[in-house]
PDB file of C-alpha atoms in Angstrom:
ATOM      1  CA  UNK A 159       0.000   0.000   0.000  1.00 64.00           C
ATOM      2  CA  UNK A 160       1.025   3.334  -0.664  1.00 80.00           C
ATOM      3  CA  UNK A 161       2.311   5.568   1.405  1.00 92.00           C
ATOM      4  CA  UNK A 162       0.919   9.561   1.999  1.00 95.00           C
ATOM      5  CA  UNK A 163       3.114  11.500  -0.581  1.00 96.00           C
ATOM      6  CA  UNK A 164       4.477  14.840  -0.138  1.00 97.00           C
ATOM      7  CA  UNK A 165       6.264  17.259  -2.465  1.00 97.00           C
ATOM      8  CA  UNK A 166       8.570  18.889  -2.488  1.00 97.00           C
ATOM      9  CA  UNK A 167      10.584  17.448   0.241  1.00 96.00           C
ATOM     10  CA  UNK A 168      12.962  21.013   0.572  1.00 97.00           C
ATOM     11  CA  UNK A 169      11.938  24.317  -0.375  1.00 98.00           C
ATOM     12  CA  UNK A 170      13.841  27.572   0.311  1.00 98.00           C
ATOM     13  CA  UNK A 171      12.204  30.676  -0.200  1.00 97.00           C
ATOM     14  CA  UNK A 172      13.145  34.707   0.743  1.00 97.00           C
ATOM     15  CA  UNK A 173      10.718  36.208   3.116  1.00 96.00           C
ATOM     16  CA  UNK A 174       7.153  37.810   1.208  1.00 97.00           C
ATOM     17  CA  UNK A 175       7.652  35.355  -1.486  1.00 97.00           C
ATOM     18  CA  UNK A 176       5.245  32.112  -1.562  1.00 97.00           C
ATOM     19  CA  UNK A 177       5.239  28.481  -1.746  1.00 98.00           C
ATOM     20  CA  UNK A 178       2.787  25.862  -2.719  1.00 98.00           C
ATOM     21  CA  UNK A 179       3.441  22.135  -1.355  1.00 98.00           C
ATOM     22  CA  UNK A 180       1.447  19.159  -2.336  1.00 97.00           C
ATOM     23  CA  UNK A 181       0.133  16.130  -0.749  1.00 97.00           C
ATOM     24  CA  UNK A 182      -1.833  12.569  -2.309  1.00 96.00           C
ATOM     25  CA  UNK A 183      -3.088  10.720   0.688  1.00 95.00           C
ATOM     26  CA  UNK A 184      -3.543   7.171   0.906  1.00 93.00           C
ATOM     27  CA  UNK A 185      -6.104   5.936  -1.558  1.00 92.00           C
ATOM     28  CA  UNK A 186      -9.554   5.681   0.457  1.00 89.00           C
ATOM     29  CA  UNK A 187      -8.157   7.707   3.305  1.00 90.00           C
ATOM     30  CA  UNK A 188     -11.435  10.125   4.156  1.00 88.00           C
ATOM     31  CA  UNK A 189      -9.786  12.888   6.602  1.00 90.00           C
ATOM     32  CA  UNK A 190      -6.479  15.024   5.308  1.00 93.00           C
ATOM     33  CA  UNK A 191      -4.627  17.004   7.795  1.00 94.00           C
ATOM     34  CA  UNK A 192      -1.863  19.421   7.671  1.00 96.00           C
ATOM     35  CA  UNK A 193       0.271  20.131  10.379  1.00 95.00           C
ATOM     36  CA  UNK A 194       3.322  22.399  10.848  1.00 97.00           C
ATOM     37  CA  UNK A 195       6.212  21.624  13.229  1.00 94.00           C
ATOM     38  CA  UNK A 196       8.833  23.842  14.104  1.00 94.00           C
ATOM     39  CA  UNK A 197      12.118  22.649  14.989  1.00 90.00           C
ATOM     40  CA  UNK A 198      12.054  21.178  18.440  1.00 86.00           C
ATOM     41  CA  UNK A 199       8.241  21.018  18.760  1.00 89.00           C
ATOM     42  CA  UNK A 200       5.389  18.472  17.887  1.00 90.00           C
ATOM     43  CA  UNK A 201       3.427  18.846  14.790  1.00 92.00           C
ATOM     44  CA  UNK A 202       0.173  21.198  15.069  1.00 92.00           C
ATOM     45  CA  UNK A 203      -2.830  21.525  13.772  1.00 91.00           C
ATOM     46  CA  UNK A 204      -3.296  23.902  10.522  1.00 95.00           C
ATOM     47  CA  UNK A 205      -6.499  22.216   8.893  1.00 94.00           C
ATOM     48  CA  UNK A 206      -8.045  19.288   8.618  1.00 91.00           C
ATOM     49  CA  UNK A 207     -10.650  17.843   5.425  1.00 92.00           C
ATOM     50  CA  UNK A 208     -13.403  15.606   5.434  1.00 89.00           C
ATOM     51  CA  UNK A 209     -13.612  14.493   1.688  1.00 87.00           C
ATOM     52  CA  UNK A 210     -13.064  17.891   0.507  1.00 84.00           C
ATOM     53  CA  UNK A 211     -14.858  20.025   3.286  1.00 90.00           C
ATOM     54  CA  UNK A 212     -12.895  21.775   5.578  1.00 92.00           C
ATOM     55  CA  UNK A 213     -13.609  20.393   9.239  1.00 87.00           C
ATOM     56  CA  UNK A 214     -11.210  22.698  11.133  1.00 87.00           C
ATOM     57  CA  UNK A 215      -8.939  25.169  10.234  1.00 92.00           C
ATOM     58  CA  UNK A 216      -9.087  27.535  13.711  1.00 89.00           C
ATOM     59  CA  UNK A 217      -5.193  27.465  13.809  1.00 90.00           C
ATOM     60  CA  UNK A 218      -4.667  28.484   9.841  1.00 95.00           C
ATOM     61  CA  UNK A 219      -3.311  31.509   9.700  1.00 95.00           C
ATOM     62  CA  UNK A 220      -5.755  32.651   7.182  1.00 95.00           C
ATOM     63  CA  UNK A 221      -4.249  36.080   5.726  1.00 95.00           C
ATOM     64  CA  UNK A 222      -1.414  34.108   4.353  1.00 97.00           C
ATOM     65  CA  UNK A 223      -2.305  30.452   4.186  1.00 98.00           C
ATOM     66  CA  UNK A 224      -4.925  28.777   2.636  1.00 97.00           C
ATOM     67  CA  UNK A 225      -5.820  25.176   1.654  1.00 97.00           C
ATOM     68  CA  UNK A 226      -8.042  23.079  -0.626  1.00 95.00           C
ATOM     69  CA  UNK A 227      -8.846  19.546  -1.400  1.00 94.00           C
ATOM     70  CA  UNK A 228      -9.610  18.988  -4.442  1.00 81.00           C
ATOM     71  CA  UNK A 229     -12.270  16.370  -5.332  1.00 85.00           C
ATOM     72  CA  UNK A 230     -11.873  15.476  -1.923  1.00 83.00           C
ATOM     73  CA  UNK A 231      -8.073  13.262  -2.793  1.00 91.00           C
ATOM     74  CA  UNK A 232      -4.617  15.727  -3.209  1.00 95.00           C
ATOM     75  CA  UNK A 233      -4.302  18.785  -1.303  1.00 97.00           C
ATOM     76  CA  UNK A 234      -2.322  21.699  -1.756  1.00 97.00           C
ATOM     77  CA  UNK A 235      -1.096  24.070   1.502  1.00 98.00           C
ATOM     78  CA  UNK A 236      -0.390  27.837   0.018  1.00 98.00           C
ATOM     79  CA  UNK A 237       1.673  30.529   1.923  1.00 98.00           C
ATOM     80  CA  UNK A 238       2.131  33.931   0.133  1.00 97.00           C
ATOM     81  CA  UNK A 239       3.108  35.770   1.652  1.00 96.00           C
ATOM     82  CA  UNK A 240       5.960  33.944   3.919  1.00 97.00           C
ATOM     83  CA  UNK A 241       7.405  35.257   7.144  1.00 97.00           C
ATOM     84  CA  UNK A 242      10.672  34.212   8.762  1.00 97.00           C
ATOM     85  CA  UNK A 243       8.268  32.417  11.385  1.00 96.00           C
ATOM     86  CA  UNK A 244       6.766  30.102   8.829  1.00 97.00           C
ATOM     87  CA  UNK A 245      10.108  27.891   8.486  1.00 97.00           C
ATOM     88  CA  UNK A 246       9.139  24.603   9.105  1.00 97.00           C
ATOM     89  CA  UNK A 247       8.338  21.225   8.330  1.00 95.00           C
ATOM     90  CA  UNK A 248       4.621  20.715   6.851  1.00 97.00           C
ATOM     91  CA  UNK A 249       3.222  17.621   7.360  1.00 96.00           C
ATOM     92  CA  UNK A 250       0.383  16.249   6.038  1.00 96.00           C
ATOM     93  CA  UNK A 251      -1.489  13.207   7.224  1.00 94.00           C
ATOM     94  CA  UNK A 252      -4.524  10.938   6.397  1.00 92.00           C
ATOM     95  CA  UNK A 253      -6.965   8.546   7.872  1.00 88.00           C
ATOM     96  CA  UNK A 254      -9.577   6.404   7.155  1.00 83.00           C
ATOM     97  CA  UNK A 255     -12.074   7.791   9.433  1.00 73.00           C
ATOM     98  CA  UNK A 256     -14.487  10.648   9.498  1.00 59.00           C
ATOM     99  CA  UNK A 257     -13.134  11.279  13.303  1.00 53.00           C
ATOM    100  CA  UNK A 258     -10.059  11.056  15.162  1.00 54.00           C
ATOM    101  CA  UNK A 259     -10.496   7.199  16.644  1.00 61.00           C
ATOM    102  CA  UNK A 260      -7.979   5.643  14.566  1.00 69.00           C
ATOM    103  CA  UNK A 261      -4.210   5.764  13.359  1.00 81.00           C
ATOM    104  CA  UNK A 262      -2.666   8.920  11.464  1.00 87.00           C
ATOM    105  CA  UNK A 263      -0.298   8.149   8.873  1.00 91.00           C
ATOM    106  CA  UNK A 264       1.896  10.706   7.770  1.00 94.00           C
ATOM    107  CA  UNK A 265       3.900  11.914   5.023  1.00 95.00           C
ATOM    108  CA  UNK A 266       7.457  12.496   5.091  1.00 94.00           C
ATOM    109  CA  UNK A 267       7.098  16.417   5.151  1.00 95.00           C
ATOM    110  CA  UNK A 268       8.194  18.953   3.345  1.00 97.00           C
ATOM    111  CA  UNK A 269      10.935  21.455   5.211  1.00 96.00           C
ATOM    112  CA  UNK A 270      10.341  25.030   4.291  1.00 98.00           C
ATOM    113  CA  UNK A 271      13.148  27.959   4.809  1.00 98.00           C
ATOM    114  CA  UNK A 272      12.623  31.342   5.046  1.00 97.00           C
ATOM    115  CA  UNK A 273      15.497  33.630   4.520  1.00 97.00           C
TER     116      UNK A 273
ATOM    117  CA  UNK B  88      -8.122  23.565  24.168  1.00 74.00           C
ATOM    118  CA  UNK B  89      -6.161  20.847  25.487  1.00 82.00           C
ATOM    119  CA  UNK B  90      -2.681  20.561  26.626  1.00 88.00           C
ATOM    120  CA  UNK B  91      -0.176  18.163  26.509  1.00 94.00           C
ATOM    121  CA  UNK B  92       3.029  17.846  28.584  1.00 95.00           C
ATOM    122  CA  UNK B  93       5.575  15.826  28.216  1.00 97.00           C
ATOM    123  CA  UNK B  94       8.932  14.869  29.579  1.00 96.00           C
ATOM    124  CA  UNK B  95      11.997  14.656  29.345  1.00 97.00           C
ATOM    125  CA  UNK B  96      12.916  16.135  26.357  1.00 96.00           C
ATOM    126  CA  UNK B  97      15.807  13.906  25.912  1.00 97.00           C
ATOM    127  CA  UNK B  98      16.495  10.666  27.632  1.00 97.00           C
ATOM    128  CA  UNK B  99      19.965   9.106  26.771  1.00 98.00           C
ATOM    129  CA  UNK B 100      20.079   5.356  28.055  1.00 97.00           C
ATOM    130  CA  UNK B 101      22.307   2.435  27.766  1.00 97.00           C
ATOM    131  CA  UNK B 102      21.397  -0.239  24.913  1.00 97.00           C
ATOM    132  CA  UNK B 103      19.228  -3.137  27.200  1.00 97.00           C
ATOM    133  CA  UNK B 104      17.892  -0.797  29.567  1.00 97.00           C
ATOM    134  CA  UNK B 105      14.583   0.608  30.146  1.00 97.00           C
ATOM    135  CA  UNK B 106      13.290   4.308  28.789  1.00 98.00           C
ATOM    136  CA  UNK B 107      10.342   6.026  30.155  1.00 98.00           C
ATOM    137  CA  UNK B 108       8.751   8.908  28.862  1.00 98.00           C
ATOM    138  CA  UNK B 109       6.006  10.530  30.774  1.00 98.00           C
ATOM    139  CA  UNK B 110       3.010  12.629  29.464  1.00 97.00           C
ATOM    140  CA  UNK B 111       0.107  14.894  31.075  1.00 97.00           C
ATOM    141  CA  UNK B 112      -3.102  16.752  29.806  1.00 95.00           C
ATOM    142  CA  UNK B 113      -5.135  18.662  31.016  1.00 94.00           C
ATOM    143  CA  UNK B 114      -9.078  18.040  29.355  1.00 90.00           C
ATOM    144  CA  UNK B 115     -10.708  15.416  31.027  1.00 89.00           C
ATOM    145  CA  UNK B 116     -12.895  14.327  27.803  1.00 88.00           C
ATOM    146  CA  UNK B 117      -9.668  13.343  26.356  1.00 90.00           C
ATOM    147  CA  UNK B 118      -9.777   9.967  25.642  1.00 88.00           C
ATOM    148  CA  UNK B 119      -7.837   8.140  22.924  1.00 89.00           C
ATOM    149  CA  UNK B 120      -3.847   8.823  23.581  1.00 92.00           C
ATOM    150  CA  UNK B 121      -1.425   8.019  20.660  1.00 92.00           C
ATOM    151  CA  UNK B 122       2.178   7.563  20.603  1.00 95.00           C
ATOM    152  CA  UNK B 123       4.311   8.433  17.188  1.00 95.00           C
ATOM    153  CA  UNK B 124       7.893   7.844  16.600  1.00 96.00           C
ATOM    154  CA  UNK B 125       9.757   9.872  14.278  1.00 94.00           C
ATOM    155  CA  UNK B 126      13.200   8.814  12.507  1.00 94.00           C
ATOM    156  CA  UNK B 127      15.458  11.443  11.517  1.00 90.00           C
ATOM    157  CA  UNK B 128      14.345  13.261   7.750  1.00 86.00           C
ATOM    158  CA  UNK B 129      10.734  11.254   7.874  1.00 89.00           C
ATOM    159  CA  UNK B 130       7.422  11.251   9.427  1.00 90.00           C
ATOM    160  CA  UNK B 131       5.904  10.064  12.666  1.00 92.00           C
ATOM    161  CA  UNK B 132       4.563   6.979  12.854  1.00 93.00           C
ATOM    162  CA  UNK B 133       2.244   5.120  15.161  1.00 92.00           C
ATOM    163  CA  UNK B 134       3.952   2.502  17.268  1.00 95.00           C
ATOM    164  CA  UNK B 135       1.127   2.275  20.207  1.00 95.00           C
ATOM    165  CA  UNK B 136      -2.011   4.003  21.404  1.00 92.00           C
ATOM    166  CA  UNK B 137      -4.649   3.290  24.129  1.00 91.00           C
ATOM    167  CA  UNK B 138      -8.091   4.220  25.678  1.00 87.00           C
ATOM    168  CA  UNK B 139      -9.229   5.521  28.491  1.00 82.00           C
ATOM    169  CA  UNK B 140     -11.645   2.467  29.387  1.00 82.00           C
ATOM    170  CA  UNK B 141      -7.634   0.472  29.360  1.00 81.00           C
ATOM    171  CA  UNK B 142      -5.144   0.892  32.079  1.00 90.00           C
ATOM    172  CA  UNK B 143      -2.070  -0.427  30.253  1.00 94.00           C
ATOM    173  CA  UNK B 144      -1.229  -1.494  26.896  1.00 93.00           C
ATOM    174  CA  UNK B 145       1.348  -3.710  25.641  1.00 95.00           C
ATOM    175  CA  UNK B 146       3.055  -4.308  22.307  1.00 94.00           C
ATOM    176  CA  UNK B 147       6.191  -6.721  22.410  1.00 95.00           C
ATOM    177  CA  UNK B 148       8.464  -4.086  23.774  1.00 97.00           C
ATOM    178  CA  UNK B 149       6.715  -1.469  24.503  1.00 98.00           C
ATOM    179  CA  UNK B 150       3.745  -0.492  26.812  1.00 97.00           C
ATOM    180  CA  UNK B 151       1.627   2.252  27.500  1.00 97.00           C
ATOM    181  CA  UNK B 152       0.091   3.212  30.933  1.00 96.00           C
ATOM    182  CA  UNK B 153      -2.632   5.300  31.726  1.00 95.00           C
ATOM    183  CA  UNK B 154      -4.108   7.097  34.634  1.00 95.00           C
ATOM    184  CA  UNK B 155      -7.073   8.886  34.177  1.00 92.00           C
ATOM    185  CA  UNK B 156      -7.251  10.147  37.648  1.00 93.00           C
ATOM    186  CA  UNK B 157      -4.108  11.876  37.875  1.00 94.00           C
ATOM    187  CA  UNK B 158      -4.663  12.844  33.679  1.00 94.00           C
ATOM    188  CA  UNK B 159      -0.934  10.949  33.034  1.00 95.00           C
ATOM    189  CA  UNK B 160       0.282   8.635  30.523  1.00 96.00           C
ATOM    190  CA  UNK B 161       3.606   6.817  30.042  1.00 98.00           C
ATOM    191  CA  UNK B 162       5.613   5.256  27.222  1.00 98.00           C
ATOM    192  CA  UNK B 163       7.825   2.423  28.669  1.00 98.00           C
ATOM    193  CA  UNK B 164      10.040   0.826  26.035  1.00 98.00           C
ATOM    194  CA  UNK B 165      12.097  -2.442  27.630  1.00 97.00           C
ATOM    195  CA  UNK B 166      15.340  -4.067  26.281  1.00 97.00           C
ATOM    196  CA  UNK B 167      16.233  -0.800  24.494  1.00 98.00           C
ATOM    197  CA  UNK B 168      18.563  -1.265  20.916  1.00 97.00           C
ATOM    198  CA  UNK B 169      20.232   1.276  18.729  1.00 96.00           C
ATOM    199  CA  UNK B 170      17.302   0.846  16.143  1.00 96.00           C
ATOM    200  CA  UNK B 171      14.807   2.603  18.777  1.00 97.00           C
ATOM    201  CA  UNK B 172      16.423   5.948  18.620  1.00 97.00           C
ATOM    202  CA  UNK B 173      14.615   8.775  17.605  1.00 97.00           C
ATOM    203  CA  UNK B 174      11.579  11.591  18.679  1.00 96.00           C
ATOM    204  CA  UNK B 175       8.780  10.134  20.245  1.00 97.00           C
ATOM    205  CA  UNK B 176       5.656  12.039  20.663  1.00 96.00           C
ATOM    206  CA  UNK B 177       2.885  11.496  22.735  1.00 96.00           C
ATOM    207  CA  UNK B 178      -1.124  12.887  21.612  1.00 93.00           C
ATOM    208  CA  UNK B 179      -4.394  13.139  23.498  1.00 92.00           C
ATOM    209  CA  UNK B 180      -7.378  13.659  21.108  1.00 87.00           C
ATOM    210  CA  UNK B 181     -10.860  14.511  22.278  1.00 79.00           C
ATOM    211  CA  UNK B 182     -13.291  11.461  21.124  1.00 67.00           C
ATOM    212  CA  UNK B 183     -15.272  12.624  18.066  1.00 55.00           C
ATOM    213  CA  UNK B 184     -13.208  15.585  17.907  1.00 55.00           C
ATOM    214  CA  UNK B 185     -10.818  17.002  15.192  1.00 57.00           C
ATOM    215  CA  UNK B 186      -7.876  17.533  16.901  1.00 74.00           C
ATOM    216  CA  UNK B 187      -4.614  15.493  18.534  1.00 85.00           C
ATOM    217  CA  UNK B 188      -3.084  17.550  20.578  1.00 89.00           C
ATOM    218  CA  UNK B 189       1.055  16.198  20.417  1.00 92.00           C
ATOM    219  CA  UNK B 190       3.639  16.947  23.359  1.00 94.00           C
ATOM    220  CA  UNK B 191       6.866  18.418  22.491  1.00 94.00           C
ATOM    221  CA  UNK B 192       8.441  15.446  21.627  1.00 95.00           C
ATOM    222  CA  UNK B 193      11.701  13.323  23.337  1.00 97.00           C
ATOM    223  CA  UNK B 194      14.824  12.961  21.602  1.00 96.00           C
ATOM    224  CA  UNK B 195      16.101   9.232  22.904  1.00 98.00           C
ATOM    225  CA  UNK B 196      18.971   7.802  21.834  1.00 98.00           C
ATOM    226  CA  UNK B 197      20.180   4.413  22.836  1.00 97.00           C
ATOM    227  CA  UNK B 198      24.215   4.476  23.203  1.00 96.00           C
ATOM    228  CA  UNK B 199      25.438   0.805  21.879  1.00 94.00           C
TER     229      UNK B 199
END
């Protein structure tokens, strides 16, 4: 089976400039989350899907991030513009239920610098 | 929203010993508690998780304890090897909820 699939795996940006990354979750997989972990901390919360309705997105920073799910498989996290602060990795994760009673399998991430 | 503690942040132990890693929260309706590993460069990954209607939990190795009284859970990984070193998290998630609330994470590395 395979894996959730992130790209790209590195991305180095300047600071006001913007980034896309992309994420294909494992095939049947109902819920899609993103998280964000900064060096040194565990992941948290930017948005989670349902299909492709948004269930909760209270921690997205919405003036400069936004998400979508389209047809309800990939996803795609924007950030235009980027702040120093937004250098991280961005994880996304799937699972196979509508609510959080089961495993999480993640993607490898994709590490984001902000110069 | 809920909060998760967790401790230590890094635990250095002698290959065959035992490594504990301790968590807390603080919402009482928490009630499914996941633990994730994460190697170097890749994701976490689920290596054990329990319930609150379970007291302990064991896999092989490793075994997860819960007290819902005193809102703590522990990781306890026995007859440590080189191959289990790496960030383990600990989660509390709300049942029906949309969140898992992770701790900060503990770097262990097992010296051969």
């Amino acid at each position: 089976e395979a894996g959730v699939a992130q790209s790209p795996r590195y991305k180095i940006i300047e600071k006001r400039q913007s980034v896309a990354f992309w994420c294909n979750p494992i095939s049947g997989h109902a819920t899609l989350y993103w998280y964000q972990q900064i060096l040194g901390q565990g992941p948290k919360l930017l948005i989670q899907f349902q299909n492709n309705g948004v269930v909760d997105d209270s921690q997205l920073p919405k003036d400069r991030f936004s998400a979508e799910r389209l047809k309800g498989v990939d996803s795609t996290l924007k950030i235009q513009p980027a702040k120093l602060e937004d250098s991280a990795v961005y994880l996304c994760a799937s699972s196979l239920g509508a609510a959080n009673t089961g495993e999480l399998f993640f993607g490898e991430g994709s590490r984001l610098t902000v110069l | 929203g809920e909060n998760v503690e967790q401790h230590p942040s890094t635990l250095s132990v002698q290959e065959g010993d035992s490594a504990v890693i301790k968590c807390t929260y603080s919402d009482s309706a928490s009630n499914y508690f996941p633990w994730y590993k994460q190697e170097l460069g890749k994701g976490p990954q689920l290596i054990i998780d329990i319930r609150s209607n379970v007291g302990e939990k064991k896999d092989q190795r490793i075994a997860v304890t819960l007290n819902k009284t005193a809102k703590h859970f522990s990781l306890h990984i026995t007859e440590t090897q080189p191959e289990d070193s790496a960030v383990y998290f600990c989660a509390a998630s709300i049942g029906g909820g949309n969140q898992f609330y992770f701790g900060t994470g503990t770097s262990l590395t097992v010296i051969p």
